[in-house]
Short mmCIF file of N, CA and C in Angstrom, two decimals:
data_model
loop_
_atom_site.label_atom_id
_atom_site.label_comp_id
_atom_site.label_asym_id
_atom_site.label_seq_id
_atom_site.Cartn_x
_atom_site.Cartn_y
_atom_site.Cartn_z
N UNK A 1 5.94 -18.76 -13.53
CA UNK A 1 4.77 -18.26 -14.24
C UNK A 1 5.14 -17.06 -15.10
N UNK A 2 6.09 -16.19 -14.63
CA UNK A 2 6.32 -14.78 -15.31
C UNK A 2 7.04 -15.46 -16.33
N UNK A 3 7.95 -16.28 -15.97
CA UNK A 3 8.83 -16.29 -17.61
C UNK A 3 8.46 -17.23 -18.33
N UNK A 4 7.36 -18.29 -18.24
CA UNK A 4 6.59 -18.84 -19.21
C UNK A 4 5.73 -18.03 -19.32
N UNK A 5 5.05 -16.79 -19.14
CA UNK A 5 4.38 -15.66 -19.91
C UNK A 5 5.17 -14.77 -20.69
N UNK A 6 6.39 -14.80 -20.15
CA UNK A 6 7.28 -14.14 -20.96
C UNK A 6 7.87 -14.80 -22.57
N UNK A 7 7.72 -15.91 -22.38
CA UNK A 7 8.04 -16.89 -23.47
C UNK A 7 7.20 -16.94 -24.82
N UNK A 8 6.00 -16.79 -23.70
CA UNK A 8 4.67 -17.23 -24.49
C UNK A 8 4.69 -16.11 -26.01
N UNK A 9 5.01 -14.88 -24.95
CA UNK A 9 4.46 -13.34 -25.50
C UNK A 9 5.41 -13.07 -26.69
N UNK A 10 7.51 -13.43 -26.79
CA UNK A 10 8.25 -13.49 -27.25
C UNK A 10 7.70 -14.27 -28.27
N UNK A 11 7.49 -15.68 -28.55
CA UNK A 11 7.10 -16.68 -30.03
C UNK A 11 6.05 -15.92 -30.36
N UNK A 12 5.24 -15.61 -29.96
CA UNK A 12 4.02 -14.72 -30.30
C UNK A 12 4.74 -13.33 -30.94
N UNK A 13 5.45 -12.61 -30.86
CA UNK A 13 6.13 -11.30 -30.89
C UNK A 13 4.87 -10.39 -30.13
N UNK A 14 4.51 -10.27 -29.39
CA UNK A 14 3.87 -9.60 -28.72
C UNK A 14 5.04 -8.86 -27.48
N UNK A 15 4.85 -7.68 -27.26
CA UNK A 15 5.30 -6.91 -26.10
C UNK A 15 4.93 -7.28 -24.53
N UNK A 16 6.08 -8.40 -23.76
CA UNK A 16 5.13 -8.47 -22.44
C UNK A 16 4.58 -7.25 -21.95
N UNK A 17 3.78 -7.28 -21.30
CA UNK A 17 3.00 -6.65 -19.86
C UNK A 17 3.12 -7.07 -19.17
N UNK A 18 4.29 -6.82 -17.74
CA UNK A 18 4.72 -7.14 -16.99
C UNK A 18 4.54 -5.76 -15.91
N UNK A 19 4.53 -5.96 -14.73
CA UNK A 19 4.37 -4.96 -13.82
C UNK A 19 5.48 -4.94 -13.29
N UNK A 20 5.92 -3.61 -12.96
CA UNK A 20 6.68 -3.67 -12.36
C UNK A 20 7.14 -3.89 -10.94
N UNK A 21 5.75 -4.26 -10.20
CA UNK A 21 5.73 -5.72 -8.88
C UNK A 21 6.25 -6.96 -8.85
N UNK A 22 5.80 -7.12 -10.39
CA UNK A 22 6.37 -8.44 -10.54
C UNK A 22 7.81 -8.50 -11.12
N UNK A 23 8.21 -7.88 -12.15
CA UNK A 23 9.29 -7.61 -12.16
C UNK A 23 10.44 -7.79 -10.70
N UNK A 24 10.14 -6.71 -10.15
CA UNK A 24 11.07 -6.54 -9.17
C UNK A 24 10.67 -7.52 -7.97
N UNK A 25 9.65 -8.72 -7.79
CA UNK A 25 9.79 -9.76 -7.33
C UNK A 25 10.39 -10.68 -7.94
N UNK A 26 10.51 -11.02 -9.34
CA UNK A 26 11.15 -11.71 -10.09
C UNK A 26 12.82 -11.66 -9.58
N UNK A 27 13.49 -10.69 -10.09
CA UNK A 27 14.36 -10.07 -9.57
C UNK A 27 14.93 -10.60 -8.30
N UNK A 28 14.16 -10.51 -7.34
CA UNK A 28 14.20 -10.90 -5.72
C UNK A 28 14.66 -12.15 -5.85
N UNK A 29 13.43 -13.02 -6.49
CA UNK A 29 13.53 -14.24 -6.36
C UNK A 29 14.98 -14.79 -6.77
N UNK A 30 15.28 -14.46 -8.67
CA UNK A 30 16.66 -14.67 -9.36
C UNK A 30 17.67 -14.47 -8.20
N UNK A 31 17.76 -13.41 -7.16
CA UNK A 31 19.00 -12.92 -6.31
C UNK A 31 18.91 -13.81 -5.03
N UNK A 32 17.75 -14.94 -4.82
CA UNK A 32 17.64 -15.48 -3.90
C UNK A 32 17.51 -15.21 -2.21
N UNK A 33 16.74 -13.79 -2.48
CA UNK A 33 17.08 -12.70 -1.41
C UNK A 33 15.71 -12.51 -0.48
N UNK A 34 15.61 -12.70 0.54
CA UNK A 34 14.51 -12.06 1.27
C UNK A 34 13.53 -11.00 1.10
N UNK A 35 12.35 -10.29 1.23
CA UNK A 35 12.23 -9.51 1.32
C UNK A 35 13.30 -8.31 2.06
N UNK A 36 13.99 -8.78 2.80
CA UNK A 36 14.15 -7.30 3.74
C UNK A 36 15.56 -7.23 3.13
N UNK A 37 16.57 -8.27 2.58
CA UNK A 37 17.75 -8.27 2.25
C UNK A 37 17.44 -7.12 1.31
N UNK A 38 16.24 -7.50 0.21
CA UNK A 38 16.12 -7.36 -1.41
C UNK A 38 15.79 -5.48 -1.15
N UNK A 39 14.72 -5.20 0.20
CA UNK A 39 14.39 -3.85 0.39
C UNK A 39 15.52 -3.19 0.99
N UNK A 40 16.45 -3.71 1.75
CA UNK A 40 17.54 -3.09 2.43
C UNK A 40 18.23 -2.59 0.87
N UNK A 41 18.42 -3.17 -0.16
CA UNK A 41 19.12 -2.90 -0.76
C UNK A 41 19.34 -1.38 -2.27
N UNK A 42 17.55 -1.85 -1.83
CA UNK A 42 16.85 -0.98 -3.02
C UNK A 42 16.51 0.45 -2.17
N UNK A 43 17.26 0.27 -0.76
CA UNK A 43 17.04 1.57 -0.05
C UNK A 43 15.81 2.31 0.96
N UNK A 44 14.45 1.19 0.53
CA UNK A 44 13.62 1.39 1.30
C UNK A 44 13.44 0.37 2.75
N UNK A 45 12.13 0.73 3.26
CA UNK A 45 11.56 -0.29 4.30
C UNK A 45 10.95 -1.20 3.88
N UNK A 46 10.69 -2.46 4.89
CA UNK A 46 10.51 -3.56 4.17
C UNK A 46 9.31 -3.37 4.09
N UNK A 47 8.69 -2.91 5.29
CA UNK A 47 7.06 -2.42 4.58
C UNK A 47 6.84 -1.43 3.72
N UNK A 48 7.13 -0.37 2.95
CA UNK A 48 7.23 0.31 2.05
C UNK A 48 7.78 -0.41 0.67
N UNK A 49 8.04 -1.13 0.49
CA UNK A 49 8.44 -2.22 -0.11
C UNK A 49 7.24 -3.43 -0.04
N UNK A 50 6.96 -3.97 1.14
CA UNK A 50 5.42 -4.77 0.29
C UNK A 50 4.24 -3.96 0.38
N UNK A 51 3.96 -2.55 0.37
CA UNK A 51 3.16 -1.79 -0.13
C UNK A 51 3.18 -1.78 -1.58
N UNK A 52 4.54 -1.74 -2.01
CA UNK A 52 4.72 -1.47 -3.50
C UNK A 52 4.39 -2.71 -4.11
N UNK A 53 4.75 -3.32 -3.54
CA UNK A 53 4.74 -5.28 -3.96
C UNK A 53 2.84 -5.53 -4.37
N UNK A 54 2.49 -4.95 -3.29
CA UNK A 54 1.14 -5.42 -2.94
C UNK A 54 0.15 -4.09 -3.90
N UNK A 55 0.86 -2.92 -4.46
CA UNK A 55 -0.46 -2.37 -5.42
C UNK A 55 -0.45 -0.96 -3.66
N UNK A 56 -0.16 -0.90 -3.08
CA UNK A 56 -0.85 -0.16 -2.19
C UNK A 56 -0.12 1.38 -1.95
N UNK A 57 1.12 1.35 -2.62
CA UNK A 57 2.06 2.72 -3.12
C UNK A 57 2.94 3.01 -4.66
N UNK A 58 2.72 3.57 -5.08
CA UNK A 58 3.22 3.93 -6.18
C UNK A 58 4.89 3.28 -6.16
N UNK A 59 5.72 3.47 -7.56
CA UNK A 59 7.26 3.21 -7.06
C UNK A 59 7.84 4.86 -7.51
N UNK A 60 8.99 4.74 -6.84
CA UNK A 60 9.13 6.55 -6.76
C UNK A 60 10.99 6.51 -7.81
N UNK A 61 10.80 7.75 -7.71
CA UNK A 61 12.15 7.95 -8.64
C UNK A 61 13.60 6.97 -8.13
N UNK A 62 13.59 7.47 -6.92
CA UNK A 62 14.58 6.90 -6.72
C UNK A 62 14.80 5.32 -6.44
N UNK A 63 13.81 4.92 -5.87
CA UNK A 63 13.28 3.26 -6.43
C UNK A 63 13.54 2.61 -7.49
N UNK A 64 13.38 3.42 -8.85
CA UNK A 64 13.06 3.02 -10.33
C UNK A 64 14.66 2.94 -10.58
N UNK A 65 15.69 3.85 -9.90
CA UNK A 65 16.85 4.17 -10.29
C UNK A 65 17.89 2.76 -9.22
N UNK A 66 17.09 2.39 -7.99
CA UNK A 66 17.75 1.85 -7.40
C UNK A 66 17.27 -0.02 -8.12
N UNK A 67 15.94 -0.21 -8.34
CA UNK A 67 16.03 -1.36 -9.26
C UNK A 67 16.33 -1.48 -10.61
N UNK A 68 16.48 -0.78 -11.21
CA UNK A 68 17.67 -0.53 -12.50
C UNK A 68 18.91 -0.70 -12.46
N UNK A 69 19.33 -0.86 -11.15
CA UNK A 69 20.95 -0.79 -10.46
C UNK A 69 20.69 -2.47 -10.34
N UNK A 70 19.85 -3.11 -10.26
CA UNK A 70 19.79 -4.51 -10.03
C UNK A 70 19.61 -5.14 -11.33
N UNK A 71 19.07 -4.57 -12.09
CA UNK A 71 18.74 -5.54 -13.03
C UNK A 71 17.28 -5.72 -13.89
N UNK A 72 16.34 -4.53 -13.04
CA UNK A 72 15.30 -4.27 -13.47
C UNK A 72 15.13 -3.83 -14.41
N UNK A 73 14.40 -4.21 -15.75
CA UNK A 73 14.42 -2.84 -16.93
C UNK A 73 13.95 -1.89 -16.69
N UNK A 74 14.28 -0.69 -16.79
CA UNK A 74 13.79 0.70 -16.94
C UNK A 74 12.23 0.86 -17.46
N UNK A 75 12.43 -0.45 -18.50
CA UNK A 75 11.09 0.02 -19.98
C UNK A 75 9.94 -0.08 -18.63
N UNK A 76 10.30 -1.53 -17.87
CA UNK A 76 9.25 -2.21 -16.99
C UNK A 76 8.62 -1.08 -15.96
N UNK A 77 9.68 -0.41 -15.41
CA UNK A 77 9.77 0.45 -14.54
C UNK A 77 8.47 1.66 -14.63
N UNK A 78 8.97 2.69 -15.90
CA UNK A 78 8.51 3.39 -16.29
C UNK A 78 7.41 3.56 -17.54
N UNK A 79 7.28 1.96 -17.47
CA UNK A 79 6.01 1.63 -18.29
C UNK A 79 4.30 2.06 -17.85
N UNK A 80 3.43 2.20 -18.98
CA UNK A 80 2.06 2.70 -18.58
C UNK A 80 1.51 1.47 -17.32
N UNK A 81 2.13 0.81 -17.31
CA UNK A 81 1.28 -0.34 -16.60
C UNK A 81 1.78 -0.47 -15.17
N UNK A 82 2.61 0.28 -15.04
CA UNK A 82 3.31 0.47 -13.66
C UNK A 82 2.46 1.43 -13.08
N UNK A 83 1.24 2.35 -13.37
CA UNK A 83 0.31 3.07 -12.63
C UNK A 83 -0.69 2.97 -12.09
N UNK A 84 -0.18 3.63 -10.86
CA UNK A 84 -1.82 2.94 -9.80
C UNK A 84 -1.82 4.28 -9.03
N UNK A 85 -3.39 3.71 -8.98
CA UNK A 85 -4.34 4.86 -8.49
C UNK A 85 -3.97 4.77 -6.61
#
């Protein structure tokens, strides 16, 4: 679903809006990795990790720096749309 929205948005030249939840589930998925493999790696807990997944904690500096080390874009990361209340 993300990368036929991603497709869509590209022929269109439009800028995705992508979250960076989804992103870094995307990610997961591409690495074929578990939750807890994918959170072991990015340095957190696996529940602190589907807090973030799930909208229920912010992502923190060193998060942004540890999925950037994977493959995450930065833009995604530190994009307006990555903020929650």
């Amino acid at each position: 679903e993300l990368i036929a929205r991603l497709l869509v948005d590209v022929e269109r030249g439009v800028k995705a809006e992508v979250s960076y939840s989804e992103a870094l589930e995307f990610r997961r998925e591409q690495y074929d990795l578990t939750v807890k493999e994918f959170s072991f790696i990015l340095g957190v807990e696996r529940s602190h990790y589907n807090e973030i997944i799930n909208g229920k904690r912010s992502i923190t500096l060193s998060l942004c720096r540890a999925a950037a080390a994977v493959g995450v874009p930065m833009e995604i990361l530190l994009s307006k749309n990555t903020t929650q209340d």
